[in-house]
Amino acid sequence: MFDYKQFEDELVTQMESTLEQLLEEYNDIYIFSLDIANDMGSAGIIANTYSFLEEQASPGDEDYYYFKYCEEEWDIWESGNFNKIKDNMSSYLENNHKNFSKNSDGTYIYTELFYEHSSKIIESCINALIRFKTSACNGLLLTLNIREFLEEDERIEIFKKLNSKEAAAEYSEYIDEFA
């Protein structure tokens, strides 16, 4: 059985620790994303700085919001602090592989049990980000990234829960450019 509450608690602790370490090296981080693999097998952090964003695009440039909000274009990728979390996530998947996926004619298909697990992982991640927001994020924009898993409307709803109305309006307006 996967302990979703323990997972949430460990995420908060690791996000706080990672942010603290990153702030020692970078003084202009503006956005911080909890990154979960789309197979729910690992976790890490992706963040970006204003200085890196300015190297990619300037406000008013056609692709500015793409570089501002697209996690894959950001400068900082950190997964080392998340080894214990990753080990727990991947072990659970390995132990439940037959319940979570099946091969049919060479096609990899996730089962309903996998999607139930994924929903609980996402809920735990959102809860962890909300807790992190109140404890350590100091006004940073926060996101949850699960590449090729979350639909645009899901990304927007999560972003709204974590950030100001103004930031959420901008994110929503330009989501077609980066999601």
Short mmCIF file of N, CA and C in Angstrom, two decimals:
data_model
loop_
_atom_site.label_atom_id
_atom_site.label_comp_id
_atom_site.label_asym_id
_atom_site.label_seq_id
_atom_site.Cartn_x
_atom_site.Cartn_y
_atom_site.Cartn_z
N MET A 1 0.85 -1.19 0.00
CA MET A 1 0.00 0.00 0.00
C MET A 1 0.89 1.24 0.00
N PHE A 2 0.54 2.18 -0.85
CA PHE A 2 1.29 3.44 -0.94
C PHE A 2 0.75 4.40 0.10
N ASP A 3 1.64 5.01 0.87
CA ASP A 3 1.26 5.96 1.90
C ASP A 3 1.26 7.37 1.31
N TYR A 4 0.10 7.83 0.88
CA TYR A 4 0.00 9.12 0.19
C TYR A 4 0.28 10.28 1.14
N LYS A 5 -0.09 10.15 2.40
CA LYS A 5 0.18 11.22 3.37
C LYS A 5 1.69 11.33 3.62
N GLN A 6 2.36 10.22 3.77
CA GLN A 6 3.81 10.24 3.93
C GLN A 6 4.47 10.84 2.69
N PHE A 7 3.99 10.46 1.52
CA PHE A 7 4.48 11.01 0.27
C PHE A 7 4.34 12.53 0.26
N GLU A 8 3.18 13.03 0.64
CA GLU A 8 2.94 14.47 0.71
C GLU A 8 3.91 15.14 1.68
N ASP A 9 4.05 14.57 2.87
CA ASP A 9 4.96 15.13 3.88
C ASP A 9 6.39 15.18 3.37
N GLU A 10 6.83 14.10 2.72
CA GLU A 10 8.19 14.05 2.20
C GLU A 10 8.39 15.06 1.08
N LEU A 11 7.38 15.26 0.25
CA LEU A 11 7.48 16.27 -0.80
C LEU A 11 7.69 17.66 -0.21
N VAL A 12 6.90 18.00 0.80
CA VAL A 12 7.02 19.32 1.42
C VAL A 12 8.44 19.50 1.97
N THR A 13 8.92 18.52 2.70
CA THR A 13 10.26 18.61 3.28
C THR A 13 11.32 18.78 2.20
N GLN A 14 11.23 17.99 1.13
CA GLN A 14 12.23 18.07 0.07
C GLN A 14 12.12 19.36 -0.74
N MET A 15 10.92 19.85 -0.96
CA MET A 15 10.77 21.12 -1.67
C MET A 15 11.38 22.26 -0.85
N GLU A 16 11.12 22.26 0.46
CA GLU A 16 11.69 23.30 1.32
C GLU A 16 13.21 23.23 1.29
N SER A 17 13.76 22.05 1.43
CA SER A 17 15.21 21.86 1.42
C SER A 17 15.81 22.25 0.08
N THR A 18 15.18 21.84 -1.00
CA THR A 18 15.69 22.16 -2.33
C THR A 18 15.65 23.65 -2.59
N LEU A 19 14.54 24.30 -2.24
CA LEU A 19 14.46 25.74 -2.44
C LEU A 19 15.54 26.46 -1.65
N GLU A 20 15.74 26.05 -0.42
CA GLU A 20 16.78 26.67 0.41
C GLU A 20 18.15 26.55 -0.28
N GLN A 21 18.46 25.38 -0.79
CA GLN A 21 19.73 25.18 -1.50
C GLN A 21 19.81 26.02 -2.76
N LEU A 22 18.73 26.06 -3.52
CA LEU A 22 18.73 26.83 -4.76
C LEU A 22 18.89 28.32 -4.52
N LEU A 23 18.28 28.82 -3.45
CA LEU A 23 18.38 30.25 -3.15
C LEU A 23 19.79 30.66 -2.74
N GLU A 24 20.60 29.71 -2.32
CA GLU A 24 22.00 30.01 -2.02
C GLU A 24 22.77 30.28 -3.31
N GLU A 25 22.32 29.69 -4.40
CA GLU A 25 23.02 29.82 -5.69
C GLU A 25 22.35 30.84 -6.61
N TYR A 26 21.03 30.95 -6.55
CA TYR A 26 20.28 31.82 -7.47
C TYR A 26 19.49 32.82 -6.65
N ASN A 27 19.59 34.10 -7.03
CA ASN A 27 18.88 35.12 -6.25
C ASN A 27 17.65 35.68 -6.97
N ASP A 28 17.34 35.12 -8.15
CA ASP A 28 16.21 35.67 -8.90
C ASP A 28 15.25 34.60 -9.42
N ILE A 29 15.08 33.55 -8.64
CA ILE A 29 14.11 32.52 -9.01
C ILE A 29 12.71 33.13 -8.93
N TYR A 30 11.93 32.92 -9.97
CA TYR A 30 10.56 33.46 -9.96
C TYR A 30 9.50 32.36 -10.00
N ILE A 31 9.90 31.14 -10.41
CA ILE A 31 8.91 30.08 -10.55
C ILE A 31 9.53 28.75 -10.16
N PHE A 32 8.72 27.90 -9.55
CA PHE A 32 9.19 26.65 -8.95
C PHE A 32 8.13 25.60 -9.23
N SER A 33 8.53 24.51 -9.87
CA SER A 33 7.57 23.48 -10.26
C SER A 33 7.92 22.14 -9.64
N LEU A 34 6.93 21.49 -9.09
CA LEU A 34 7.07 20.10 -8.68
C LEU A 34 6.85 19.27 -9.93
N ASP A 35 7.84 18.49 -10.30
CA ASP A 35 7.81 17.72 -11.54
C ASP A 35 7.65 16.24 -11.22
N ILE A 36 6.60 15.65 -11.74
CA ILE A 36 6.31 14.23 -11.54
C ILE A 36 6.36 13.54 -12.89
N ALA A 37 7.02 12.40 -12.96
CA ALA A 37 7.06 11.63 -14.21
C ALA A 37 5.66 11.18 -14.56
N ASN A 38 5.36 11.10 -15.85
CA ASN A 38 4.00 10.75 -16.25
C ASN A 38 3.64 9.30 -15.94
N ASP A 39 4.64 8.47 -15.60
CA ASP A 39 4.33 7.11 -15.15
C ASP A 39 4.22 7.04 -13.62
N MET A 40 4.31 8.20 -12.97
CA MET A 40 4.22 8.35 -11.51
C MET A 40 5.37 7.62 -10.80
N GLY A 41 6.53 7.55 -11.47
CA GLY A 41 7.66 6.81 -10.92
C GLY A 41 8.78 7.65 -10.36
N SER A 42 8.70 8.98 -10.46
CA SER A 42 9.76 9.81 -9.90
C SER A 42 9.26 11.23 -9.70
N ALA A 43 10.03 11.99 -8.92
CA ALA A 43 9.70 13.37 -8.61
C ALA A 43 10.98 14.20 -8.60
N GLY A 44 10.81 15.47 -8.83
CA GLY A 44 11.93 16.40 -8.78
C GLY A 44 11.41 17.82 -8.86
N ILE A 45 12.34 18.75 -9.03
CA ILE A 45 12.01 20.17 -9.10
C ILE A 45 12.55 20.74 -10.40
N ILE A 46 11.79 21.61 -11.00
CA ILE A 46 12.24 22.42 -12.12
C ILE A 46 11.94 23.87 -11.72
N ALA A 47 12.90 24.75 -11.92
CA ALA A 47 12.70 26.16 -11.56
C ALA A 47 13.34 27.04 -12.63
N ASN A 48 12.98 28.30 -12.59
CA ASN A 48 13.58 29.23 -13.54
C ASN A 48 13.88 30.55 -12.84
N THR A 49 14.83 31.28 -13.43
CA THR A 49 15.23 32.58 -12.92
C THR A 49 14.87 33.66 -13.93
N TYR A 50 14.71 34.87 -13.43
CA TYR A 50 14.45 35.99 -14.33
C TYR A 50 15.61 36.19 -15.29
N SER A 51 16.83 36.02 -14.80
CA SER A 51 17.98 36.25 -15.68
C SER A 51 18.00 35.24 -16.83
N PHE A 52 17.68 33.98 -16.56
CA PHE A 52 17.65 33.00 -17.64
C PHE A 52 16.50 33.29 -18.60
N LEU A 53 15.35 33.67 -18.05
CA LEU A 53 14.20 34.03 -18.90
C LEU A 53 14.59 35.18 -19.83
N GLU A 54 15.26 36.20 -19.30
CA GLU A 54 15.66 37.36 -20.11
C GLU A 54 16.64 36.98 -21.21
N GLU A 55 17.43 35.94 -20.99
CA GLU A 55 18.34 35.46 -22.04
C GLU A 55 17.56 34.81 -23.18
N GLN A 56 16.40 34.26 -22.87
CA GLN A 56 15.61 33.54 -23.87
C GLN A 56 14.67 34.46 -24.64
N ALA A 57 14.04 35.40 -23.92
CA ALA A 57 13.04 36.27 -24.54
C ALA A 57 12.80 37.48 -23.66
N SER A 58 12.32 38.54 -24.28
CA SER A 58 11.98 39.78 -23.57
C SER A 58 10.47 39.94 -23.56
N PRO A 59 9.93 40.64 -22.54
CA PRO A 59 8.50 40.91 -22.57
C PRO A 59 8.14 41.58 -23.90
N GLY A 60 7.06 41.14 -24.47
CA GLY A 60 6.65 41.65 -25.77
C GLY A 60 7.06 40.76 -26.92
N ASP A 61 8.08 39.92 -26.71
CA ASP A 61 8.46 38.95 -27.75
C ASP A 61 7.34 37.94 -27.92
N GLU A 62 7.20 37.46 -29.13
CA GLU A 62 6.14 36.51 -29.46
C GLU A 62 6.20 35.25 -28.59
N ASP A 63 7.39 34.79 -28.26
CA ASP A 63 7.54 33.54 -27.51
C ASP A 63 7.87 33.75 -26.02
N TYR A 64 7.67 34.96 -25.53
CA TYR A 64 8.00 35.27 -24.14
C TYR A 64 7.29 34.34 -23.15
N TYR A 65 5.98 34.15 -23.31
CA TYR A 65 5.22 33.35 -22.34
C TYR A 65 5.54 31.87 -22.46
N TYR A 66 5.94 31.46 -23.63
CA TYR A 66 6.42 30.08 -23.79
C TYR A 66 7.62 29.85 -22.88
N PHE A 67 8.60 30.74 -22.95
CA PHE A 67 9.80 30.58 -22.12
C PHE A 67 9.51 30.85 -20.64
N LYS A 68 8.56 31.69 -20.37
CA LYS A 68 8.23 32.01 -18.98
C LYS A 68 7.58 30.83 -18.26
N TYR A 69 6.70 30.11 -18.96
CA TYR A 69 5.92 29.08 -18.28
C TYR A 69 6.19 27.64 -18.70
N CYS A 70 6.94 27.40 -19.74
CA CYS A 70 7.20 26.03 -20.19
C CYS A 70 8.36 25.43 -19.41
N GLU A 71 8.04 24.50 -18.52
CA GLU A 71 9.05 23.90 -17.65
C GLU A 71 10.22 23.31 -18.43
N GLU A 72 9.97 22.77 -19.58
CA GLU A 72 11.04 22.14 -20.36
C GLU A 72 12.08 23.13 -20.84
N GLU A 73 11.78 24.40 -20.79
CA GLU A 73 12.72 25.44 -21.23
C GLU A 73 13.44 26.12 -20.08
N TRP A 74 13.20 25.67 -18.85
CA TRP A 74 13.79 26.35 -17.70
C TRP A 74 15.21 25.89 -17.43
N ASP A 75 15.87 26.65 -16.60
CA ASP A 75 17.30 26.50 -16.34
C ASP A 75 17.64 25.48 -15.26
N ILE A 76 16.83 25.34 -14.26
CA ILE A 76 17.20 24.58 -13.06
C ILE A 76 16.39 23.29 -12.97
N TRP A 77 17.12 22.18 -12.95
CA TRP A 77 16.50 20.85 -12.82
C TRP A 77 17.17 20.18 -11.64
N GLU A 78 16.39 19.74 -10.67
CA GLU A 78 16.95 19.14 -9.46
C GLU A 78 16.13 17.92 -9.05
N SER A 79 16.78 16.79 -9.05
CA SER A 79 16.08 15.57 -8.61
C SER A 79 16.87 14.82 -7.55
N GLY A 80 18.11 15.20 -7.32
CA GLY A 80 18.97 14.48 -6.38
C GLY A 80 18.42 14.38 -4.97
N ASN A 81 17.80 15.44 -4.49
CA ASN A 81 17.26 15.42 -3.13
C ASN A 81 16.02 14.54 -3.01
N PHE A 82 15.49 14.10 -4.12
CA PHE A 82 14.24 13.36 -4.13
C PHE A 82 14.46 11.85 -4.29
N ASN A 83 15.66 11.37 -4.05
CA ASN A 83 15.96 9.95 -4.27
C ASN A 83 15.08 9.02 -3.46
N LYS A 84 14.86 9.33 -2.18
CA LYS A 84 14.03 8.46 -1.34
C LYS A 84 12.58 8.44 -1.86
N ILE A 85 12.08 9.60 -2.21
CA ILE A 85 10.72 9.69 -2.75
C ILE A 85 10.64 8.90 -4.05
N LYS A 86 11.61 9.13 -4.93
CA LYS A 86 11.64 8.42 -6.21
C LYS A 86 11.70 6.91 -6.00
N ASP A 87 12.53 6.47 -5.06
CA ASP A 87 12.64 5.03 -4.78
C ASP A 87 11.30 4.45 -4.34
N ASN A 88 10.59 5.17 -3.46
CA ASN A 88 9.28 4.71 -2.99
C ASN A 88 8.27 4.67 -4.13
N MET A 89 8.29 5.69 -4.97
CA MET A 89 7.36 5.75 -6.09
C MET A 89 7.62 4.61 -7.08
N SER A 90 8.87 4.43 -7.45
CA SER A 90 9.18 3.41 -8.45
C SER A 90 9.01 2.00 -7.89
N SER A 91 9.32 1.79 -6.62
CA SER A 91 9.11 0.47 -6.01
C SER A 91 7.64 0.10 -6.01
N TYR A 92 6.79 1.08 -5.68
CA TYR A 92 5.37 0.81 -5.67
C TYR A 92 4.87 0.43 -7.06
N LEU A 93 5.36 1.13 -8.07
CA LEU A 93 4.98 0.80 -9.44
C LEU A 93 5.45 -0.60 -9.83
N GLU A 94 6.69 -0.91 -9.49
CA GLU A 94 7.24 -2.23 -9.81
C GLU A 94 6.45 -3.34 -9.12
N ASN A 95 6.12 -3.12 -7.87
CA ASN A 95 5.38 -4.13 -7.10
C ASN A 95 3.94 -4.31 -7.59
N ASN A 96 3.42 -3.31 -8.27
CA ASN A 96 2.02 -3.36 -8.73
C ASN A 96 1.92 -3.31 -10.25
N HIS A 97 2.99 -3.60 -10.93
CA HIS A 97 3.04 -3.50 -12.38
C HIS A 97 1.88 -4.25 -13.06
N LYS A 98 1.60 -5.45 -12.61
CA LYS A 98 0.54 -6.25 -13.24
C LYS A 98 -0.84 -5.63 -13.02
N ASN A 99 -1.01 -4.90 -11.93
CA ASN A 99 -2.29 -4.24 -11.66
C ASN A 99 -2.43 -2.91 -12.37
N PHE A 100 -1.30 -2.31 -12.76
CA PHE A 100 -1.31 -0.96 -13.32
C PHE A 100 -1.23 -0.90 -14.83
N SER A 101 -0.69 -1.92 -15.45
CA SER A 101 -0.56 -1.86 -16.91
C SER A 101 -0.66 -3.25 -17.50
N LYS A 102 -0.95 -3.25 -18.76
CA LYS A 102 -1.00 -4.52 -19.48
C LYS A 102 -0.58 -4.27 -20.91
N ASN A 103 -0.01 -5.26 -21.49
CA ASN A 103 0.37 -5.17 -22.90
C ASN A 103 -0.66 -5.93 -23.72
N SER A 104 -1.14 -5.27 -24.73
CA SER A 104 -2.10 -5.88 -25.63
C SER A 104 -1.60 -5.65 -27.05
N ASP A 105 -1.19 -6.72 -27.69
CA ASP A 105 -0.66 -6.61 -29.05
C ASP A 105 0.47 -5.60 -29.14
N GLY A 106 1.36 -5.58 -28.14
CA GLY A 106 2.49 -4.67 -28.14
C GLY A 106 2.16 -3.26 -27.69
N THR A 107 0.92 -3.03 -27.31
CA THR A 107 0.49 -1.71 -26.87
C THR A 107 0.49 -1.65 -25.35
N TYR A 108 1.08 -0.59 -24.82
CA TYR A 108 1.14 -0.41 -23.37
C TYR A 108 -0.12 0.32 -22.93
N ILE A 109 -0.89 -0.29 -22.05
CA ILE A 109 -2.17 0.27 -21.63
C ILE A 109 -2.21 0.35 -20.11
N TYR A 110 -2.52 1.54 -19.60
CA TYR A 110 -2.70 1.71 -18.16
C TYR A 110 -4.09 1.26 -17.76
N THR A 111 -4.20 0.68 -16.57
CA THR A 111 -5.49 0.22 -16.06
C THR A 111 -6.15 1.31 -15.22
N GLU A 112 -7.40 1.06 -14.87
CA GLU A 112 -8.14 1.99 -14.02
C GLU A 112 -7.45 2.14 -12.65
N LEU A 113 -6.87 1.07 -12.15
CA LEU A 113 -6.14 1.16 -10.87
C LEU A 113 -4.97 2.12 -10.95
N PHE A 114 -4.28 2.14 -12.09
CA PHE A 114 -3.18 3.11 -12.26
C PHE A 114 -3.73 4.53 -12.22
N TYR A 115 -4.83 4.77 -12.89
CA TYR A 115 -5.40 6.12 -12.91
C TYR A 115 -5.91 6.54 -11.53
N GLU A 116 -6.40 5.61 -10.75
CA GLU A 116 -6.79 5.92 -9.37
C GLU A 116 -5.55 6.31 -8.56
N HIS A 117 -4.47 5.54 -8.72
CA HIS A 117 -3.22 5.86 -8.04
C HIS A 117 -2.71 7.24 -8.50
N SER A 118 -2.76 7.50 -9.79
CA SER A 118 -2.31 8.78 -10.33
C SER A 118 -3.10 9.93 -9.74
N SER A 119 -4.40 9.77 -9.62
CA SER A 119 -5.25 10.82 -9.03
C SER A 119 -4.85 11.11 -7.60
N LYS A 120 -4.54 10.06 -6.85
CA LYS A 120 -4.12 10.25 -5.46
C LYS A 120 -2.74 10.90 -5.38
N ILE A 121 -1.85 10.55 -6.30
CA ILE A 121 -0.53 11.18 -6.36
C ILE A 121 -0.69 12.67 -6.65
N ILE A 122 -1.53 13.00 -7.62
CA ILE A 122 -1.76 14.40 -7.99
C ILE A 122 -2.36 15.17 -6.82
N GLU A 123 -3.33 14.59 -6.16
CA GLU A 123 -3.94 15.24 -4.99
C GLU A 123 -2.89 15.49 -3.91
N SER A 124 -2.04 14.52 -3.66
CA SER A 124 -0.97 14.68 -2.66
C SER A 124 0.00 15.77 -3.08
N CYS A 125 0.31 15.84 -4.36
CA CYS A 125 1.22 16.87 -4.87
C CYS A 125 0.62 18.27 -4.69
N ILE A 126 -0.65 18.41 -5.02
CA ILE A 126 -1.32 19.71 -4.85
C ILE A 126 -1.32 20.10 -3.38
N ASN A 127 -1.67 19.17 -2.51
CA ASN A 127 -1.66 19.45 -1.07
C ASN A 127 -0.27 19.86 -0.60
N ALA A 128 0.75 19.16 -1.09
CA ALA A 128 2.13 19.48 -0.72
C ALA A 128 2.51 20.88 -1.20
N LEU A 129 2.13 21.22 -2.42
CA LEU A 129 2.43 22.54 -2.94
C LEU A 129 1.71 23.64 -2.16
N ILE A 130 0.49 23.39 -1.76
CA ILE A 130 -0.25 24.37 -0.95
C ILE A 130 0.44 24.55 0.40
N ARG A 131 0.84 23.47 1.02
CA ARG A 131 1.58 23.56 2.29
C ARG A 131 2.91 24.28 2.10
N PHE A 132 3.61 23.95 1.03
CA PHE A 132 4.88 24.58 0.71
C PHE A 132 4.70 26.08 0.50
N LYS A 133 3.63 26.45 -0.16
CA LYS A 133 3.35 27.86 -0.43
C LYS A 133 3.26 28.64 0.87
N THR A 134 2.60 28.08 1.86
CA THR A 134 2.42 28.79 3.12
C THR A 134 3.67 28.76 4.00
N SER A 135 4.56 27.80 3.75
CA SER A 135 5.72 27.67 4.63
C SER A 135 7.00 28.28 4.08
N ALA A 136 7.22 28.22 2.77
CA ALA A 136 8.56 28.54 2.31
C ALA A 136 8.69 29.26 0.98
N CYS A 137 7.66 29.37 0.21
CA CYS A 137 7.88 29.77 -1.19
C CYS A 137 8.09 31.26 -1.40
N ASN A 138 7.78 32.10 -0.42
CA ASN A 138 8.11 33.53 -0.47
C ASN A 138 7.68 34.22 -1.77
N GLY A 139 6.46 33.98 -2.20
CA GLY A 139 5.93 34.68 -3.36
C GLY A 139 6.30 34.11 -4.71
N LEU A 140 6.99 32.99 -4.75
CA LEU A 140 7.30 32.36 -6.03
C LEU A 140 6.02 31.85 -6.70
N LEU A 141 6.01 31.87 -8.01
CA LEU A 141 4.94 31.18 -8.72
C LEU A 141 5.18 29.69 -8.57
N LEU A 142 4.12 28.92 -8.42
CA LEU A 142 4.24 27.48 -8.23
C LEU A 142 3.44 26.75 -9.30
N THR A 143 3.98 25.62 -9.76
CA THR A 143 3.27 24.79 -10.72
C THR A 143 3.47 23.33 -10.39
N LEU A 144 2.60 22.52 -10.95
CA LEU A 144 2.76 21.07 -10.93
C LEU A 144 2.90 20.64 -12.38
N ASN A 145 3.99 19.96 -12.68
CA ASN A 145 4.25 19.52 -14.05
C ASN A 145 4.24 17.99 -14.10
N ILE A 146 3.38 17.47 -14.93
CA ILE A 146 3.40 16.04 -15.26
C ILE A 146 3.30 15.99 -16.77
N ARG A 147 4.46 15.93 -17.39
CA ARG A 147 4.57 16.05 -18.84
C ARG A 147 3.67 15.05 -19.55
N GLU A 148 2.91 15.56 -20.51
CA GLU A 148 2.03 14.76 -21.35
C GLU A 148 0.99 13.97 -20.56
N PHE A 149 0.63 14.46 -19.40
CA PHE A 149 -0.36 13.77 -18.58
C PHE A 149 -1.52 14.72 -18.24
N LEU A 150 -1.19 15.92 -17.78
CA LEU A 150 -2.23 16.88 -17.40
C LEU A 150 -2.73 17.64 -18.62
N GLU A 151 -4.03 17.76 -18.72
CA GLU A 151 -4.66 18.55 -19.77
C GLU A 151 -4.53 20.03 -19.40
N GLU A 152 -4.72 20.90 -20.39
CA GLU A 152 -4.61 22.34 -20.15
C GLU A 152 -5.52 22.82 -19.03
N ASP A 153 -6.79 22.37 -19.04
CA ASP A 153 -7.73 22.83 -18.02
C ASP A 153 -7.31 22.36 -16.62
N GLU A 154 -6.72 21.18 -16.52
CA GLU A 154 -6.23 20.70 -15.23
C GLU A 154 -5.05 21.54 -14.75
N ARG A 155 -4.15 21.86 -15.66
CA ARG A 155 -2.99 22.69 -15.33
C ARG A 155 -3.45 24.07 -14.83
N ILE A 156 -4.44 24.63 -15.50
CA ILE A 156 -4.95 25.94 -15.11
C ILE A 156 -5.57 25.88 -13.71
N GLU A 157 -6.40 24.88 -13.46
CA GLU A 157 -7.04 24.75 -12.14
C GLU A 157 -6.01 24.60 -11.03
N ILE A 158 -4.99 23.83 -11.26
CA ILE A 158 -3.93 23.67 -10.27
C ILE A 158 -3.20 24.99 -10.06
N PHE A 159 -2.87 25.67 -11.15
CA PHE A 159 -2.17 26.95 -11.06
C PHE A 159 -2.99 27.96 -10.27
N LYS A 160 -4.29 27.97 -10.50
CA LYS A 160 -5.18 28.89 -9.77
C LYS A 160 -5.15 28.64 -8.27
N LYS A 161 -5.05 27.38 -7.87
CA LYS A 161 -5.02 27.04 -6.45
C LYS A 161 -3.74 27.51 -5.77
N LEU A 162 -2.69 27.68 -6.56
CA LEU A 162 -1.37 27.93 -5.99
C LEU A 162 -0.87 29.36 -6.12
N ASN A 163 -1.53 30.16 -6.94
CA ASN A 163 -1.00 31.48 -7.27
C ASN A 163 -2.08 32.55 -7.23
N SER A 164 -1.66 33.80 -7.38
CA SER A 164 -2.59 34.92 -7.34
C SER A 164 -3.53 34.90 -8.53
N LYS A 165 -4.62 35.64 -8.40
CA LYS A 165 -5.58 35.75 -9.50
C LYS A 165 -4.94 36.36 -10.74
N GLU A 166 -4.08 37.35 -10.53
CA GLU A 166 -3.43 38.01 -11.65
C GLU A 166 -2.51 37.04 -12.40
N ALA A 167 -1.72 36.30 -11.65
CA ALA A 167 -0.81 35.32 -12.27
C ALA A 167 -1.61 34.23 -12.98
N ALA A 168 -2.69 33.79 -12.35
CA ALA A 168 -3.52 32.74 -12.95
C ALA A 168 -4.18 33.22 -14.24
N ALA A 169 -4.57 34.49 -14.26
CA ALA A 169 -5.18 35.04 -15.48
C ALA A 169 -4.16 35.05 -16.63
N GLU A 170 -2.93 35.45 -16.33
CA GLU A 170 -1.89 35.46 -17.36
C GLU A 170 -1.58 34.05 -17.83
N TYR A 171 -1.42 33.15 -16.89
CA TYR A 171 -1.13 31.75 -17.20
C TYR A 171 -2.22 31.16 -18.09
N SER A 172 -3.46 31.41 -17.72
CA SER A 172 -4.61 30.90 -18.49
C SER A 172 -4.65 31.49 -19.89
N GLU A 173 -4.36 32.77 -20.00
CA GLU A 173 -4.42 33.45 -21.29
C GLU A 173 -3.41 32.89 -22.28
N TYR A 174 -2.24 32.49 -21.78
CA TYR A 174 -1.15 32.08 -22.68
C TYR A 174 -0.87 30.59 -22.67
N ILE A 175 -1.71 29.79 -22.04
CA ILE A 175 -1.42 28.36 -21.89
C ILE A 175 -1.25 27.63 -23.23
N ASP A 176 -1.93 28.09 -24.25
CA ASP A 176 -1.79 27.45 -25.57
C ASP A 176 -0.37 27.54 -26.10
N GLU A 177 0.39 28.49 -25.61
CA GLU A 177 1.75 28.69 -26.10
C GLU A 177 2.77 27.75 -25.46
N PHE A 178 2.44 27.15 -24.31
CA PHE A 178 3.45 26.36 -23.63
C PHE A 178 2.99 24.99 -23.16
N ALA A 179 1.72 24.71 -23.14
CA ALA A 179 1.25 23.43 -22.61
C ALA A 179 1.11 22.39 -23.70
#
